[in-house]
Coordinates of C-alpha atoms in Angstrom, one line a residue:
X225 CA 0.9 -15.9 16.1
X226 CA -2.4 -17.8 15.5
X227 CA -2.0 -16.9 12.2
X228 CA 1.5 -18.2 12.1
X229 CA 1.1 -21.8 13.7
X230 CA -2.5 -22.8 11.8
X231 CA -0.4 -22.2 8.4
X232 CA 2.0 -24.2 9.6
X233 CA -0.4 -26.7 11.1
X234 CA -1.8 -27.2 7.5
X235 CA 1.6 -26.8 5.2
X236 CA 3.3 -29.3 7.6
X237 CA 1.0 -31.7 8.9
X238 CA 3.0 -34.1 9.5
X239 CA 5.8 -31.9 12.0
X240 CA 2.7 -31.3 14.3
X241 CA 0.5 -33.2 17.2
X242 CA -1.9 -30.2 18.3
X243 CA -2.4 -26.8 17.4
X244 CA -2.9 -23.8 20.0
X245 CA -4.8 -21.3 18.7
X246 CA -4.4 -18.0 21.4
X247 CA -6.9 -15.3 20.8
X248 CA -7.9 -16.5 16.9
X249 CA -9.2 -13.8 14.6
X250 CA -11.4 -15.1 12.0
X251 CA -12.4 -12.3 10.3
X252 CA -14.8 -12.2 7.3
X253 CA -14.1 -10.5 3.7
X254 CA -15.7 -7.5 4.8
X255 CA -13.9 -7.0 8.1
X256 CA -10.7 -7.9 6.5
X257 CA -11.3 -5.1 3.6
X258 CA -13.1 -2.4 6.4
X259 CA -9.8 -3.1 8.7
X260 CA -7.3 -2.8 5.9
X261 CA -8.8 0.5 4.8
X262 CA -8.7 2.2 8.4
X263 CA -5.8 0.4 9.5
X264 CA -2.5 -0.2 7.4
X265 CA -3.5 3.8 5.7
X266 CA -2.8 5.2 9.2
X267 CA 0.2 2.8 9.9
X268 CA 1.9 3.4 7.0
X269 CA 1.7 7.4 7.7
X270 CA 3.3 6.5 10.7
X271 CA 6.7 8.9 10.9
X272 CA 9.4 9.8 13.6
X273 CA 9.1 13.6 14.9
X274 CA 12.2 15.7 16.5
X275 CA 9.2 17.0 18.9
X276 CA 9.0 13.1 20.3
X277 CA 5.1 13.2 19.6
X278 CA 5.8 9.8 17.2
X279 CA 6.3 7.9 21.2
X280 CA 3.0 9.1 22.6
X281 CA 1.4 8.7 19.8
X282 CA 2.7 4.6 19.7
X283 CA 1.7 4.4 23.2
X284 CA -2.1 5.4 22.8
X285 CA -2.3 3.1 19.7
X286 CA -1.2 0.4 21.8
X287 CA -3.1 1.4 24.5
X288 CA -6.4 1.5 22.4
X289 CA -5.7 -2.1 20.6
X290 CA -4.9 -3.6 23.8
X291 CA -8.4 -2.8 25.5
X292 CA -9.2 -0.8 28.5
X293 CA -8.2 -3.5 31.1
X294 CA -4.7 -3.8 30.4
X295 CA -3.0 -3.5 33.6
X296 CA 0.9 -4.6 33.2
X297 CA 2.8 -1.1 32.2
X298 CA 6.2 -3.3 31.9
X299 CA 4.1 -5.5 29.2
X300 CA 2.7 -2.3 27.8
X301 CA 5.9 -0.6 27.6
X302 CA 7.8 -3.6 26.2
X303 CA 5.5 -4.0 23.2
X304 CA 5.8 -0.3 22.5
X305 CA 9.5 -0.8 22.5
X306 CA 8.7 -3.6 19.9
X307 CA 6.6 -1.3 17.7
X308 CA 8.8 1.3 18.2
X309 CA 11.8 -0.8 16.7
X310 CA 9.3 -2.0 13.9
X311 CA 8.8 1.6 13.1
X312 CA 7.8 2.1 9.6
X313 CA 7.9 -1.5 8.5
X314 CA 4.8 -2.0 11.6
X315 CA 2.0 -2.0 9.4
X316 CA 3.7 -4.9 7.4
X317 CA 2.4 -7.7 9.6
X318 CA -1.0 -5.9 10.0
X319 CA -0.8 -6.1 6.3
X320 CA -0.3 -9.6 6.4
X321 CA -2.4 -11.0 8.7
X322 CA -5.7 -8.8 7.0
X323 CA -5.1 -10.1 3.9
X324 CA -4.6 -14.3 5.5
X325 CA -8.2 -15.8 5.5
X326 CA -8.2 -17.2 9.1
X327 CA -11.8 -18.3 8.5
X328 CA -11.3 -20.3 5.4
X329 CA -7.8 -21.9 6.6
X330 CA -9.5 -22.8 9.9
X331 CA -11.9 -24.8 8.7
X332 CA -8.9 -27.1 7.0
X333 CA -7.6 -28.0 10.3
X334 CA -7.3 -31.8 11.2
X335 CA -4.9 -32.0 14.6
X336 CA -6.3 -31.8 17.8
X337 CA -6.4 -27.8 18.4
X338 CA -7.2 -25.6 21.5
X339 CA -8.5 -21.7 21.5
X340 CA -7.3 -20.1 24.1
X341 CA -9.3 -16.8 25.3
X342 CA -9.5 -14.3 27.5
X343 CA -12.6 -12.2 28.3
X344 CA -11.0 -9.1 28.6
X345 CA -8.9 -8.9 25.2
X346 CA -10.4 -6.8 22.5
X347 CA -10.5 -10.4 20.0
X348 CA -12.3 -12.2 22.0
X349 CA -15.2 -12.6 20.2
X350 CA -13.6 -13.5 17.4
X351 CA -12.3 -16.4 19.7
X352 CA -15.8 -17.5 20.3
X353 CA -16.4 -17.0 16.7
X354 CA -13.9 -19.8 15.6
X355 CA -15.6 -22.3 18.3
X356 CA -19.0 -21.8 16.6
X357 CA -17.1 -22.8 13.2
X358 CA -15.2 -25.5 15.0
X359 CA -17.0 -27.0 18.1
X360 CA -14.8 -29.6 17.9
X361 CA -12.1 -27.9 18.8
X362 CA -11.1 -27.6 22.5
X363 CA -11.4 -24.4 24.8
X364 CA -10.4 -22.7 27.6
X365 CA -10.7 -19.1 28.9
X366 CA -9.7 -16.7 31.4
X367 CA -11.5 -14.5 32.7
X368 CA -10.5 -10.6 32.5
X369 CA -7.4 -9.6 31.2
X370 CA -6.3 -7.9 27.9
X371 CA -4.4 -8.2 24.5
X372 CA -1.5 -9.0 26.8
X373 CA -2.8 -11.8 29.0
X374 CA 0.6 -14.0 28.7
X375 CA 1.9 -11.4 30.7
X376 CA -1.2 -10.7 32.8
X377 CA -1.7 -14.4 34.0
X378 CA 1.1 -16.1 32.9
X379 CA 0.5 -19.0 35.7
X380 CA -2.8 -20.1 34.3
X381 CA -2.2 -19.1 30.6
X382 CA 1.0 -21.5 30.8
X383 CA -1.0 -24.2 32.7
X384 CA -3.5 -24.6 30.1
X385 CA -1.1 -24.6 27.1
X386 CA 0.8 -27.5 29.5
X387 CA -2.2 -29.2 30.0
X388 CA -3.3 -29.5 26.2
X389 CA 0.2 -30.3 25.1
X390 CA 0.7 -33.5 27.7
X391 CA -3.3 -34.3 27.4
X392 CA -3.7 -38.2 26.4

């Protein structure tokens, strides 16, 4: 999502007054190259079984990129269900958002922009990352949480977004 609204932040300046960037993941070269060759490989092996292993096995890769303090089963199951739907065609946004360079296009930005982080999801340091390259960006965080905090604090996740948006 990041990904998604600082492309169109920079294709479209002019259709924009503030960019949100929740959980950004400026990852270098190296990291983007290291994660596409342990990554997409084992998403794009991904296959249905008759035995029903195929939903386990989407569970615990959730489970693992969503961090060990993920405590909202409906969230969990929902975006399992989403994978699950994805099926095959999963890895293609993976795919996508390795090969974007984040830390290059980040560094373009102009609007008033805002990371949003939580302490608990397995990005955030990637999130403090893009306020060393952009200390003139805005910040908030929330303590605890996981890849899902939307749905894990969605009171003081939404009142931050609303604060930024209707800030002077």
């Amino acid at each position: 999502g990041s990904a998604v609204g600082l492309e169109a932040v920079l294709r479209a300046p002019s259709r924009y007054r503030r960019l949100i960037l929740n959980s950004p993941t400026p990852f270098t070269a190296e990291e983007r190259h290291s994660m596409l060759e342990a990554i997409i490989p084992r998403q794009q092996a991904w296959q249905l079984r008759a035995d029903g292993t195929h939903l386990l096995e989407m569970w615990n890769r959730r489970v693992r990129a969503t961090g060990p303090s993920w405590t909202n089963v409906k969230a969990m199951h929902r975006n399992v269900v989403q994978m699950l739907v994805a099926g095959e065609t999963l890895w293609h946004g993976h795919n996508a958002l390795l090969q974007y360079d984040f830390a290059g296009r980040i560094m373009q930005v102009t609007h008033r922009c805002l990371v949003l982080a939580n302490t608990g999801d397995v990005r955030y340091a990637w999130s403090l990352k893009s306020m060393r390259m952009r200390p003139d960006f805005e910040y908030h965080e929330i303590g605890g949480g996981s890849h899902d905090i939307t749905d894990e604090a969605p009171a003081e996740w939404t009142q931050a977004v609303a604060e930024f948006v209707n800030a002077q």
